[in-house]
Coordinates of C-alpha atoms and ligand atoms in Angstrom, one line a residue:
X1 CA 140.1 180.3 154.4
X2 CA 139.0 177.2 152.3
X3 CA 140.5 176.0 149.1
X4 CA 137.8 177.9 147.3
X5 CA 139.1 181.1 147.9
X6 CA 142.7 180.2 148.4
X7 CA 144.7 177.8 146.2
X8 CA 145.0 174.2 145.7
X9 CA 149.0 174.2 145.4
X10 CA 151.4 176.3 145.7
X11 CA 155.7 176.2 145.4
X12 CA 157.2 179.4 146.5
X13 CA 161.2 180.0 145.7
X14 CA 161.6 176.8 145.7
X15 CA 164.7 174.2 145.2
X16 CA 163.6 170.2 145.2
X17 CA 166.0 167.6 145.9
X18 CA 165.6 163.9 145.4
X19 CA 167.3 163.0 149.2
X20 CA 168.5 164.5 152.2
X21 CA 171.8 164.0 151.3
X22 CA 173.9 167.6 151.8
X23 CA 175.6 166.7 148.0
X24 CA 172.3 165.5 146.5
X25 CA 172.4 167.4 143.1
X26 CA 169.0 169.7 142.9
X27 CA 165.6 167.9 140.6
X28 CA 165.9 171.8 138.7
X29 CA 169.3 173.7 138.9
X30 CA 167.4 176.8 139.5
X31 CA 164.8 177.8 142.5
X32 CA 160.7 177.8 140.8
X33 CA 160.3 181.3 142.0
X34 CA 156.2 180.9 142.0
X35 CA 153.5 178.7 141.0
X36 CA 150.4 178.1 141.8
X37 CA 146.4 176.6 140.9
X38 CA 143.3 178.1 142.2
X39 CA 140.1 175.7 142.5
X40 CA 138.3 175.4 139.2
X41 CA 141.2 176.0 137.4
X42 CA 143.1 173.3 134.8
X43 CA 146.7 173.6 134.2
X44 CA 148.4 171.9 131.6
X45 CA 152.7 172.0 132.2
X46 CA 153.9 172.1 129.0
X47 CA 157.1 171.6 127.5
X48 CA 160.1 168.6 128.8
X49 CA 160.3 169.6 132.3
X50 CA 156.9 168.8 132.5
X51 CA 157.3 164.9 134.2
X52 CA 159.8 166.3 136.6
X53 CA 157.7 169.3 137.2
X54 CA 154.8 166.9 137.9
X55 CA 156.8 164.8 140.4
X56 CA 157.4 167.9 142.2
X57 CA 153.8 168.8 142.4
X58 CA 153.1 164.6 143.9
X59 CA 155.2 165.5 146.6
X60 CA 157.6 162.7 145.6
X61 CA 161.5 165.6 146.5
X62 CA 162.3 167.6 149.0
X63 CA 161.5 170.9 149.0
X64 CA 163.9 173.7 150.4
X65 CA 162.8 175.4 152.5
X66 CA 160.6 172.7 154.0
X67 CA 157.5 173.9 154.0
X68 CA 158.0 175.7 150.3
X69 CA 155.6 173.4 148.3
X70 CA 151.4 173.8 149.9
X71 CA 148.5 171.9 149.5
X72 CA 145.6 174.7 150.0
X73 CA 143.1 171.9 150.0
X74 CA 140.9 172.6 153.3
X75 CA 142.8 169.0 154.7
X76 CA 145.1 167.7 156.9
X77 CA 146.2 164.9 154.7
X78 CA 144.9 166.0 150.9
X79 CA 145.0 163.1 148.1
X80 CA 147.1 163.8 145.2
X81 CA 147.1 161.0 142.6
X82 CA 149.7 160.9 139.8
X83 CA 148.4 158.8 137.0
X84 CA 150.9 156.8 136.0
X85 CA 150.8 155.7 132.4
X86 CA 153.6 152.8 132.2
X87 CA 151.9 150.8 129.6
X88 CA 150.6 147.5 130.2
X89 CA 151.1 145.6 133.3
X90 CA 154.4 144.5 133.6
X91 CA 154.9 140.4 133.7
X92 CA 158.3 138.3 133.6
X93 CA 158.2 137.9 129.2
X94 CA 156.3 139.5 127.1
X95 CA 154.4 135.6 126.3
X96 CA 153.1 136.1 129.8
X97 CA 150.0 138.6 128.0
X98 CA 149.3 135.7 125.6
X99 CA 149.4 132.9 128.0
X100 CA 145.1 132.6 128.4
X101 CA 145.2 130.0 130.7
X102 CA 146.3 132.5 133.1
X103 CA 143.2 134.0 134.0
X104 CA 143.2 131.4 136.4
X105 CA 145.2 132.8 138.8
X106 CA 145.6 136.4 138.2
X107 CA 143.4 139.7 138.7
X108 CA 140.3 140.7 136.5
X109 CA 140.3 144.0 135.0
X110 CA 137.4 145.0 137.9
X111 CA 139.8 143.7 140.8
X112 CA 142.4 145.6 139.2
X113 CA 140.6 149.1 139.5
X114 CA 139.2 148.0 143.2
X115 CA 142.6 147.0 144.2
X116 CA 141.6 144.3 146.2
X117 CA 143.0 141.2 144.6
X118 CA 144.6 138.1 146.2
X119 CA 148.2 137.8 145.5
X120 CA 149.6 135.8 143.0
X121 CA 152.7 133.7 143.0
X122 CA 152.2 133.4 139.5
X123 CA 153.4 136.8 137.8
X124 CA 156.6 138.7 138.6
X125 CA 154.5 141.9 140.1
X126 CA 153.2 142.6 143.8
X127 CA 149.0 142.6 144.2
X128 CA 148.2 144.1 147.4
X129 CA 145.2 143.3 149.3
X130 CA 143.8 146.3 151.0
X131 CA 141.3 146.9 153.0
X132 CA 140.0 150.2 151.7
X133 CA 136.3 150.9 151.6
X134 CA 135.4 151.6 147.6
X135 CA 132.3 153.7 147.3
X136 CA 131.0 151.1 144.6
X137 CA 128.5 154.1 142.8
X138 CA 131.8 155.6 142.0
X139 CA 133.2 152.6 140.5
X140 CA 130.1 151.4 138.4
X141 CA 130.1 155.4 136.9
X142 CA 133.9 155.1 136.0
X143 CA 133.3 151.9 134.4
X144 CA 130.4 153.4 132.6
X145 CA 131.7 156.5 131.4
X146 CA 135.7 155.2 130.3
X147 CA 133.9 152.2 128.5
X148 CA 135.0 149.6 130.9
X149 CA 131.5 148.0 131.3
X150 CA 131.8 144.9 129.0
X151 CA 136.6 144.9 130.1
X152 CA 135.9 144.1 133.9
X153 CA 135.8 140.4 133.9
X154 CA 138.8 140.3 131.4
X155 CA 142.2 139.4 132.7
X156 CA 143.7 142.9 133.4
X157 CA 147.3 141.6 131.7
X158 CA 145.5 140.5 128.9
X159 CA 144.0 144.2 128.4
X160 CA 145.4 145.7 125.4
X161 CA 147.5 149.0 125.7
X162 CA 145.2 151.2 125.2
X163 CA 142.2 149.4 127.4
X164 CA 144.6 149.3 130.6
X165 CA 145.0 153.1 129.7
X166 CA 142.2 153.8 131.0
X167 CA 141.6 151.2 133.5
X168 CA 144.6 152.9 135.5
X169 CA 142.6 156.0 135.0
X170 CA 139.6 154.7 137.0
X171 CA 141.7 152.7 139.7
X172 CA 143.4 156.4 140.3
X173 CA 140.1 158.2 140.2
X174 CA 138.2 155.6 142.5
X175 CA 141.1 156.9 145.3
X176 CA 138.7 160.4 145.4
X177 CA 141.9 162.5 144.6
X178 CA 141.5 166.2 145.6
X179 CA 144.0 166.6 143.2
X180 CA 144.6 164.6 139.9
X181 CA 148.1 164.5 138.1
X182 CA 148.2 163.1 134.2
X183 CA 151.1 163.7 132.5
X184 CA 151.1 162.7 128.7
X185 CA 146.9 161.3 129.2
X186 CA 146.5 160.9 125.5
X187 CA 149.3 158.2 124.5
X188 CA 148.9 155.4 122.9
X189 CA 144.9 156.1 122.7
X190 CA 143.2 155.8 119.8
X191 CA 140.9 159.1 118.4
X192 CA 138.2 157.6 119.9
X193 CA 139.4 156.6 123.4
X194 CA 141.4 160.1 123.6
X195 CA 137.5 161.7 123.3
X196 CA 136.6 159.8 125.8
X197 CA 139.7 160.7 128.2
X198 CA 139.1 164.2 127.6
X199 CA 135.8 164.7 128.1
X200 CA 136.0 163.0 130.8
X201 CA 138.8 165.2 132.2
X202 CA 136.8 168.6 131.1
X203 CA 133.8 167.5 133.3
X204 CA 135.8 165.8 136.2
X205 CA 135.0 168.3 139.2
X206 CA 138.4 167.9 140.6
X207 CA 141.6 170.0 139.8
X208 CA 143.5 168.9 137.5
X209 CA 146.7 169.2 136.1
X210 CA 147.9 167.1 132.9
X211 CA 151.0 167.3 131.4
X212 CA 152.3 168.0 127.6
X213 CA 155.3 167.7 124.6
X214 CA 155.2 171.3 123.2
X215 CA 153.9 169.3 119.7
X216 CA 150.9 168.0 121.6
X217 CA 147.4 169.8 121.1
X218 CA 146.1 171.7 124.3
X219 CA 142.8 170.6 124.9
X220 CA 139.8 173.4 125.0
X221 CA 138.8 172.9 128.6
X222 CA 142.7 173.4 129.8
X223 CA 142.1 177.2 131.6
X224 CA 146.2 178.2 132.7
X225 CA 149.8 176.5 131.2
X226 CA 152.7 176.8 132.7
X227 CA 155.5 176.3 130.3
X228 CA 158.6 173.9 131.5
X229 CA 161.8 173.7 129.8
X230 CA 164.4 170.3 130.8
X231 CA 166.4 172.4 133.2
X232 CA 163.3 173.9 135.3
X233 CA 162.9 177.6 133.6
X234 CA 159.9 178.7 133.2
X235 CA 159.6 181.0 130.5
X236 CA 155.9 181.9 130.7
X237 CA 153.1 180.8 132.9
X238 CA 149.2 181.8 133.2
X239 CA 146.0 182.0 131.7
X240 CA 146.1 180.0 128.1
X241 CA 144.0 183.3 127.1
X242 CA 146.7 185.7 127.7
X243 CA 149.4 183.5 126.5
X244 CA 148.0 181.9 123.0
X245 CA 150.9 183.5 120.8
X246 CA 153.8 182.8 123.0
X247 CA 152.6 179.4 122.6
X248 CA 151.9 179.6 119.2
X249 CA 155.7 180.7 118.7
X250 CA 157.0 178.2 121.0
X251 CA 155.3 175.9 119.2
X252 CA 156.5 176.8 115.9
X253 CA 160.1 177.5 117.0
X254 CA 160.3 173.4 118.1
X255 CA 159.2 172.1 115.1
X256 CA 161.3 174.0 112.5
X257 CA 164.5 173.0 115.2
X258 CA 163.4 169.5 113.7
X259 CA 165.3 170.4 111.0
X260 CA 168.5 171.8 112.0
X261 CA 171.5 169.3 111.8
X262 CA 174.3 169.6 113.9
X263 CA 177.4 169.0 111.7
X264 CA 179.3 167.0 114.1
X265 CA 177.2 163.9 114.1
X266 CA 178.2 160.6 112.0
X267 CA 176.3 160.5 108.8
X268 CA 173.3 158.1 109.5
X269 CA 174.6 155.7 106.4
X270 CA 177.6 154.9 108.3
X271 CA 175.3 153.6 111.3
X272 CA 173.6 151.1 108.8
X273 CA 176.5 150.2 107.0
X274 CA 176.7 146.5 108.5
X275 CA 172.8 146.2 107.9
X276 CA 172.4 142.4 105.7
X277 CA 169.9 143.8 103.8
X278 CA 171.5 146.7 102.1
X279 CA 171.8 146.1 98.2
X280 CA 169.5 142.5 98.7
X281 CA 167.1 142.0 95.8
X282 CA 165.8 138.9 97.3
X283 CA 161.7 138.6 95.7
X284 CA 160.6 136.2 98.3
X285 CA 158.1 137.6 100.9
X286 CA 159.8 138.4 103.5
X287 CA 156.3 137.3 105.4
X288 CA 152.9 136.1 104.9
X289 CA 149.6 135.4 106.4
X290 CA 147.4 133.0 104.6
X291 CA 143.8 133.1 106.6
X292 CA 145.0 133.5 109.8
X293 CA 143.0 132.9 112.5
X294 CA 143.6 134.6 116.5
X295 CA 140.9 133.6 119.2
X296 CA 140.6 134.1 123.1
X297 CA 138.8 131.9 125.2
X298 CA 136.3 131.4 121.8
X299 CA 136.2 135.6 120.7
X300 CA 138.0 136.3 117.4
X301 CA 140.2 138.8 117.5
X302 CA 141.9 138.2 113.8
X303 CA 140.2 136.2 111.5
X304 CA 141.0 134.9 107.8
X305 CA 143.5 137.2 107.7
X306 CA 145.7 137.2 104.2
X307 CA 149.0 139.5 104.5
X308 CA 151.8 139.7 102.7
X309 CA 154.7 141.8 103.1
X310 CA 157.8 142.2 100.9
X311 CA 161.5 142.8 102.2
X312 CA 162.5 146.0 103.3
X313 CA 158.9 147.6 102.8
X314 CA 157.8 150.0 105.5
X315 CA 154.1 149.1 106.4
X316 CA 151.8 151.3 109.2
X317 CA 149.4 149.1 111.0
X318 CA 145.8 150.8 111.6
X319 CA 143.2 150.2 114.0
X320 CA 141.3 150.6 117.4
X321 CA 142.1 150.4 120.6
X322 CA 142.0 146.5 121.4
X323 CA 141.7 145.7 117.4
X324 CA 144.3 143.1 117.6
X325 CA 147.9 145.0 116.7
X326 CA 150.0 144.0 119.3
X327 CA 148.2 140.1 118.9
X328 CA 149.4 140.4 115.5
X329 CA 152.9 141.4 116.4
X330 CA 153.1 138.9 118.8
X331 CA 152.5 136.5 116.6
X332 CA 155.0 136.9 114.3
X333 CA 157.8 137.6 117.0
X334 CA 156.6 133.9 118.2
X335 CA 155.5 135.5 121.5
X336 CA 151.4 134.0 121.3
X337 CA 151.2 130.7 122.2
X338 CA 149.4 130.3 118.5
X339 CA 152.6 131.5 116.6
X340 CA 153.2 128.3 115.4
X341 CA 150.9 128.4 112.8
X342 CA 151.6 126.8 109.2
X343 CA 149.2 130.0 108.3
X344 CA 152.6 132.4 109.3
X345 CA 154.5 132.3 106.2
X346 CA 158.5 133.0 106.6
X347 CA 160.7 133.4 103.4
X348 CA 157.9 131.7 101.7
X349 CA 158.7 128.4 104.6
X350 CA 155.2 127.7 106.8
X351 CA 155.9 127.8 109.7
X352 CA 155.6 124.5 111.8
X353 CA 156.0 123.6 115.1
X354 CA 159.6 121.4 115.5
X355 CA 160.7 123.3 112.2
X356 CA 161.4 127.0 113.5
X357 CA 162.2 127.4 117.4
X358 CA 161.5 130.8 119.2
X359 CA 165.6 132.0 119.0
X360 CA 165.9 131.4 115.1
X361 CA 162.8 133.6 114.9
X362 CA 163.8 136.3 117.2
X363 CA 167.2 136.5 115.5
X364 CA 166.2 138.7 112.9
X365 CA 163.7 140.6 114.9
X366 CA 163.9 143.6 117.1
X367 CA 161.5 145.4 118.5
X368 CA 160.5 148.1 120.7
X369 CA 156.8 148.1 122.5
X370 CA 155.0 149.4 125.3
X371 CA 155.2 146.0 127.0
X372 CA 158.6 145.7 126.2
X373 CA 159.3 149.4 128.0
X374 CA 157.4 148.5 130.9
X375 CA 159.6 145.2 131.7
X376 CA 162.7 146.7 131.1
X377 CA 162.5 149.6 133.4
X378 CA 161.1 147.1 136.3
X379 CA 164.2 144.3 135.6
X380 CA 167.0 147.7 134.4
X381 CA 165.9 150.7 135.4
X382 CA 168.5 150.7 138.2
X383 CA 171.0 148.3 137.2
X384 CA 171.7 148.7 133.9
X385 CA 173.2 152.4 132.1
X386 CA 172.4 153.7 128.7
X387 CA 175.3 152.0 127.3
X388 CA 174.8 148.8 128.9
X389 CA 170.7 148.6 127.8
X390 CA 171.3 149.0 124.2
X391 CA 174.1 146.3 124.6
X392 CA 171.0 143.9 125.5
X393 CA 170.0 144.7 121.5
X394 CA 172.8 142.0 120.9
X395 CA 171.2 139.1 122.4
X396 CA 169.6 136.5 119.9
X397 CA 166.1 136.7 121.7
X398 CA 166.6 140.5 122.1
X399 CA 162.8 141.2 123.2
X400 CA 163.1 138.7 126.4
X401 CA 166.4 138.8 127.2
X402 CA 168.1 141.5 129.6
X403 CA 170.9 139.9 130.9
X404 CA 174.1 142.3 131.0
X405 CA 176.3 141.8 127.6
X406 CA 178.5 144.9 127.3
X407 CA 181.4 143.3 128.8
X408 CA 181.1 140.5 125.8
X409 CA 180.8 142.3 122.9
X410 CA 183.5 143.0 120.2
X411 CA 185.1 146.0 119.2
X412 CA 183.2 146.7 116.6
X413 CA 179.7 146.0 118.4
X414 CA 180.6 148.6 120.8
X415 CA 181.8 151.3 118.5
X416 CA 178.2 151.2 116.8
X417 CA 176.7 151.4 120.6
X418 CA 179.1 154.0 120.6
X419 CA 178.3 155.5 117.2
X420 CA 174.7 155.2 118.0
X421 CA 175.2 157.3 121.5
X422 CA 176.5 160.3 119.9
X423 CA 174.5 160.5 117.3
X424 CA 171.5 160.8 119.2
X425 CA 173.4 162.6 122.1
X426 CA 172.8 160.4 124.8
X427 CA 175.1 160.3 127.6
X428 CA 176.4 156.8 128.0
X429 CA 176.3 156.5 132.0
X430 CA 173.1 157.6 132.9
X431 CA 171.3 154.7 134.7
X432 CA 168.1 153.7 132.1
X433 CA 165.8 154.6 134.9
X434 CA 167.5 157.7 135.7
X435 CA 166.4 158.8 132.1
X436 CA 163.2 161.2 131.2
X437 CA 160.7 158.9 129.2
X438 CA 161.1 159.9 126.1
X439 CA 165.1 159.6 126.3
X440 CA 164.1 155.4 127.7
X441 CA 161.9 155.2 124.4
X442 CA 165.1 156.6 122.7
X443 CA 167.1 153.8 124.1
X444 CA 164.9 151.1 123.7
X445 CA 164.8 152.3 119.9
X446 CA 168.5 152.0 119.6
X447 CA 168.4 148.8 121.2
X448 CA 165.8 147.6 119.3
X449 CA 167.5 147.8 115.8
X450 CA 171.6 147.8 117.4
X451 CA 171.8 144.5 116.1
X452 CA 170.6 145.1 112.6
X453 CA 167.6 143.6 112.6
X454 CA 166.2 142.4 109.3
X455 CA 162.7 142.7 110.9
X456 CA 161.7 145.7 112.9
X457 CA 158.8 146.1 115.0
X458 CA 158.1 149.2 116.4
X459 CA 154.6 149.0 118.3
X460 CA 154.1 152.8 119.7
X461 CA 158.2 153.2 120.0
X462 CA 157.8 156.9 119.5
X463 CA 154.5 157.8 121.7
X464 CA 156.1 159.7 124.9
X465 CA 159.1 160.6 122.5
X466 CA 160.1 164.2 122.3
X467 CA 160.0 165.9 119.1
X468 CA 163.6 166.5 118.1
X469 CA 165.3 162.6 118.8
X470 CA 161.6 161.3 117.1
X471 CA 162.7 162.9 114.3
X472 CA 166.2 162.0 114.2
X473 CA 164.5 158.6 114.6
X474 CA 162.2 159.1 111.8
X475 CA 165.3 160.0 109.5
X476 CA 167.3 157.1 110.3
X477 CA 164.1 155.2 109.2
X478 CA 164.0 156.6 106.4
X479 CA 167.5 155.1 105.2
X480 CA 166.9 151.9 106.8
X481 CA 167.0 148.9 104.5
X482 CA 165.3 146.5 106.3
X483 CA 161.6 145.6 106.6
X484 CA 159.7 147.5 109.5
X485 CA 156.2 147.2 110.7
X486 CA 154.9 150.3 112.7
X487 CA 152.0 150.2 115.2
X488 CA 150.8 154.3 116.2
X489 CA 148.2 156.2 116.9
X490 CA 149.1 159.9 116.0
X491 CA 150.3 160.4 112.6
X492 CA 153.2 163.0 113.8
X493 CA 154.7 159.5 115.4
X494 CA 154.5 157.2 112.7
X495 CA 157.3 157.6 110.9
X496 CA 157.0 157.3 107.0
X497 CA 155.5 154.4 105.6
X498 CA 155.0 152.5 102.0
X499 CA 151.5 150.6 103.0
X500 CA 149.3 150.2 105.8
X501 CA 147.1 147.3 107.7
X502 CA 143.9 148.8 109.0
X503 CA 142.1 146.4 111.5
X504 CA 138.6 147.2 111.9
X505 CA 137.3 144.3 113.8
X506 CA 137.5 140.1 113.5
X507 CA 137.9 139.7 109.7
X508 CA 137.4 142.8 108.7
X509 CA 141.0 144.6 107.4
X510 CA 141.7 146.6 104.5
X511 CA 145.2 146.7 103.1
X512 CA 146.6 149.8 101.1
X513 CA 149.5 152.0 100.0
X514 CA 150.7 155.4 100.0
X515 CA 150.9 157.4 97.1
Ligands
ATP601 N1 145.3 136.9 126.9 C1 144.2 137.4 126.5 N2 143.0 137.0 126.9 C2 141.9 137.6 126.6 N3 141.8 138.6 125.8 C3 142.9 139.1 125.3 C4 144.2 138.6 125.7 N4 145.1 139.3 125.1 C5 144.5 140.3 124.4 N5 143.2 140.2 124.5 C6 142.1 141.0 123.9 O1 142.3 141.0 122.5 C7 142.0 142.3 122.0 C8 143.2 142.7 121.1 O2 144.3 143.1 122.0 P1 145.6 143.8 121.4 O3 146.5 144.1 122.6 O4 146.1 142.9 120.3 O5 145.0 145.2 120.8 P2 145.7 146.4 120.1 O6 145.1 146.6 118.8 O7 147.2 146.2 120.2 O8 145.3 147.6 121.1 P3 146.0 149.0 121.6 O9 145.9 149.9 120.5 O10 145.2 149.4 122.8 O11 147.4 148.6 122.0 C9 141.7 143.2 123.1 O12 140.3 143.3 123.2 C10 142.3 142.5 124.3 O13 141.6 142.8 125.5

């Protein structure tokens, strides 16, 4: 039989467990009594058990019985390749993107997708060198058709967010999967680049199996969905045809939940109470731009740029993939080598190098980014628990600084960790890699503002989030008294805003606000 006829995966009465441990606690309580994908077909898992679920599917558990999860796919040794989307490539600080000069010594964006470059001693990551034979056709069509041409010879750490999106996409595709795995394929990707993605994905000839938040659209060309709660059920699973008002009421069922409260929790006001900006009338911007300028290696990114934004306003900043939002941000958390620019106004002070150092800056900041996440799970994600990672919130340099602090903080900075935990109903053990992705982004929120943060920057803090904490996040924002600059993509993240930025390209912006 080939996989044409047959099938291209397959769990039968399953359990999964994460070692061969006799007490290892199961990946799903319950067996997955059947699932399955046929050739041509593309699934989308749907729902929160949908990264677990897809871990499954990579073979990463084991399955009891043993031979209880099939690959139908006509070899002895099938490729399954699990996109992983963890943000941009992790380096020691979050500088380390800025710092052009690099380029020098690390991998292009092109060496990056081969996976062929010499090791570094220079960055806190492993570059293998393989061997592998690339079929180089393959490579110049990805690069064509994800709009990679003119990225190749960039620096692949300097490769904004959305850019090394789909770079990973092409180094997993050059691997000639016979069967892809994306879960969440659309973060963090701007209108246009999520086009691109899923076109690409609705004419890739291999199977394919993507997965999805229950608020997410389910693209056109997705043919079955299997439907995956946190604990493994699987209350429906099938053709999309047959199943298009189950979804629709599943759908439906989440969102309104948004608004239920649970009557236990603190009130929210009590978790700002200690925040310095609460009943502050102070006029003076809280921060300017006056004609800033951002270059790399001679290309403008920002130019000319005038800004100014007044304490405790809310602003949404716009724009492209690669438009210069995270250079921006960086600039004002003193992370870019340019940040010390008399053109960055502070509390109406220029700021100058020798005046302002990088700690009084970052005292007042905290901030939660892509970058950020990816750091912290590679330094944390087994050492330090849910309690302990927001504790990090408390150090003066916050965004670069991960050393363990729960055992030095006060009483009172641990009842607010504390405070903060059941609100959002975390469970304060749990190791922070041990959590689902959106519960990490949760975290890193927390953390982020924990220490009351008179600035805070949230570049894509909510993408990967699920729906209910997002919007317990959003309505904590909404009480928040201090000022807040959001970077997102998909308007159901961005929490709500006064004004927005729009970058369009290298002095070109446009400034508004909200009615
Ligand atoms: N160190 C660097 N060297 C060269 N180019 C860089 C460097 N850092 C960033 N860039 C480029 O500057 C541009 C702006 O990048 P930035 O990360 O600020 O964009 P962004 O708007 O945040 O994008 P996204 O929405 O994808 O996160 C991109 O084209 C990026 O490739």
């Amino acid at each position: 039989m080939t996989a044409k006829e047959g099938f291209v995966v397959r769990i039968s009465n399953a359990l999964f467990k994460t070692s061969l441990a006799q007490n290892a606690p199961p990946v799903f309580p319950r067996r997955i009594k059947h699932f399955e994908v046929k050739p041509q077909e593309k699934w989308v898992l749907w729902g929160p058990g949908k990264g677990q679920f897809m871990n499954i599917l990579s073979n990463k558990y084991i399955s009891d019985p043993p031979l209880a999860l099939q690959y139908g796919l006509d070899k002895k040794f099938p490729r399954v390749e699990q996109v992983l989307f963890k943000g941009v490539m992790p380096t020691a600080h979050l500088s380390a993107r800025y710092e052009y000069f690099k380029d020098e010594f690390d991998q292009t964006c092109k060496q990056f997708i081969l996976d062929n470059a010499v090791g570094s001693s220079q960055v806190s990551y492993d570059v293998v060198k393989t061997s592998r034979k690339v079929d180089m056709d393959l490579y110049h069509k990805l690069v064509q058709e994800l709009k990679l041409v003119d990225l190749q010879d960039r620096w692949a750490m300097g490769l904004s967010n959305g850019q090394m999106r789909r770079a990973r996409l092409a180094f997993s595709l050059l691997k000639e999967p016979d069967l892809l795995l994306v879960d969440d394929p659309f973060l963090g990707l701007d209108p246009t680049a999520t086009s691109i993605i899923s076109n690409f994905l609705a004419n890739y000839h291999v199977p394919i199996i993507i997965g999805l938040r229950y608020q997410d659209q389910i693209p056109s060309w997705c043919t079955h969905v299997c439907c995956v709660e946190s604990d493994g059920t699987i209350p429906f699973q099938g053709a999309i045809q047959d199943h298009k008002q189950t979804i629709d009421e599943v759908r439906n069922a989440h969102v309104e939940s948004r608004y239920s409260t649970n009557a236990n929790l603190p009130p929210a006001d009590e978790l700002i109470s200690s925040h310095p900006m609460l009943g502050n009338n102070s006029r003076t911007p809280h921060l300017e731009l006056r004609g800033l300028d951002v270059k790399y290696r001679g290309e403008p990114v920002l130019t000319n740029m005038y800004w100014k934004v007044e304490p405790g306003s809310r602003w949404h900043i716009q724009g492209n993939n690669g438009t210069g939002k995270s250079t921006l941000l960086s600039l004002i958390t003193a992370e870019h080598p340019q940040s010390w620019n008399s053109k960055v106004v502070e509390h109406g002070v220029p700021r100058k190098t020798g005046r302002a150092n990088y700690f009084d800056i970052n005292k007042e900041i905290g901030m939660s980014a892509p970058e950020l996440h990816a750091i912290f799970l590679k330094k944390c994600g087994d050492t330090l628990t849910v309690r302990e990672s927001i504790a990090t919130g408390f150090h003066e340099a916050s965004s670069n600084n991960f050393n363990p602090l729960w055992d030095k903080l006060d009483a009172a900075q641990r009842s607010s960790v504390r405070k903060y935990i059941q609100y959002f109903g975390l469970e304060e053990n749990t190791l922070f890699g041990e959590l689902s992705v959106s519960d990490q982004k949760l975290v890193l929120f927390i953390r982020s503002l924990i220490k009351m943060p008179e600035l805070l920057v949230l570049d894509e803090a909510f993408s990967g989030m699920e729906l209910e904490p997002m919007v317990r996040c959003h309505e904590l924002l909404n009480q928040w008294p201090g000022t807040v600059l959001v970077v997102s993509h998909v308007p159901e993240e961005t929490p709500r805003c006064h004004h927005y930025l729009r970058l369009i390209s290298p002095g070109q912006y446009e400034c508004g606000t909200f009615i």
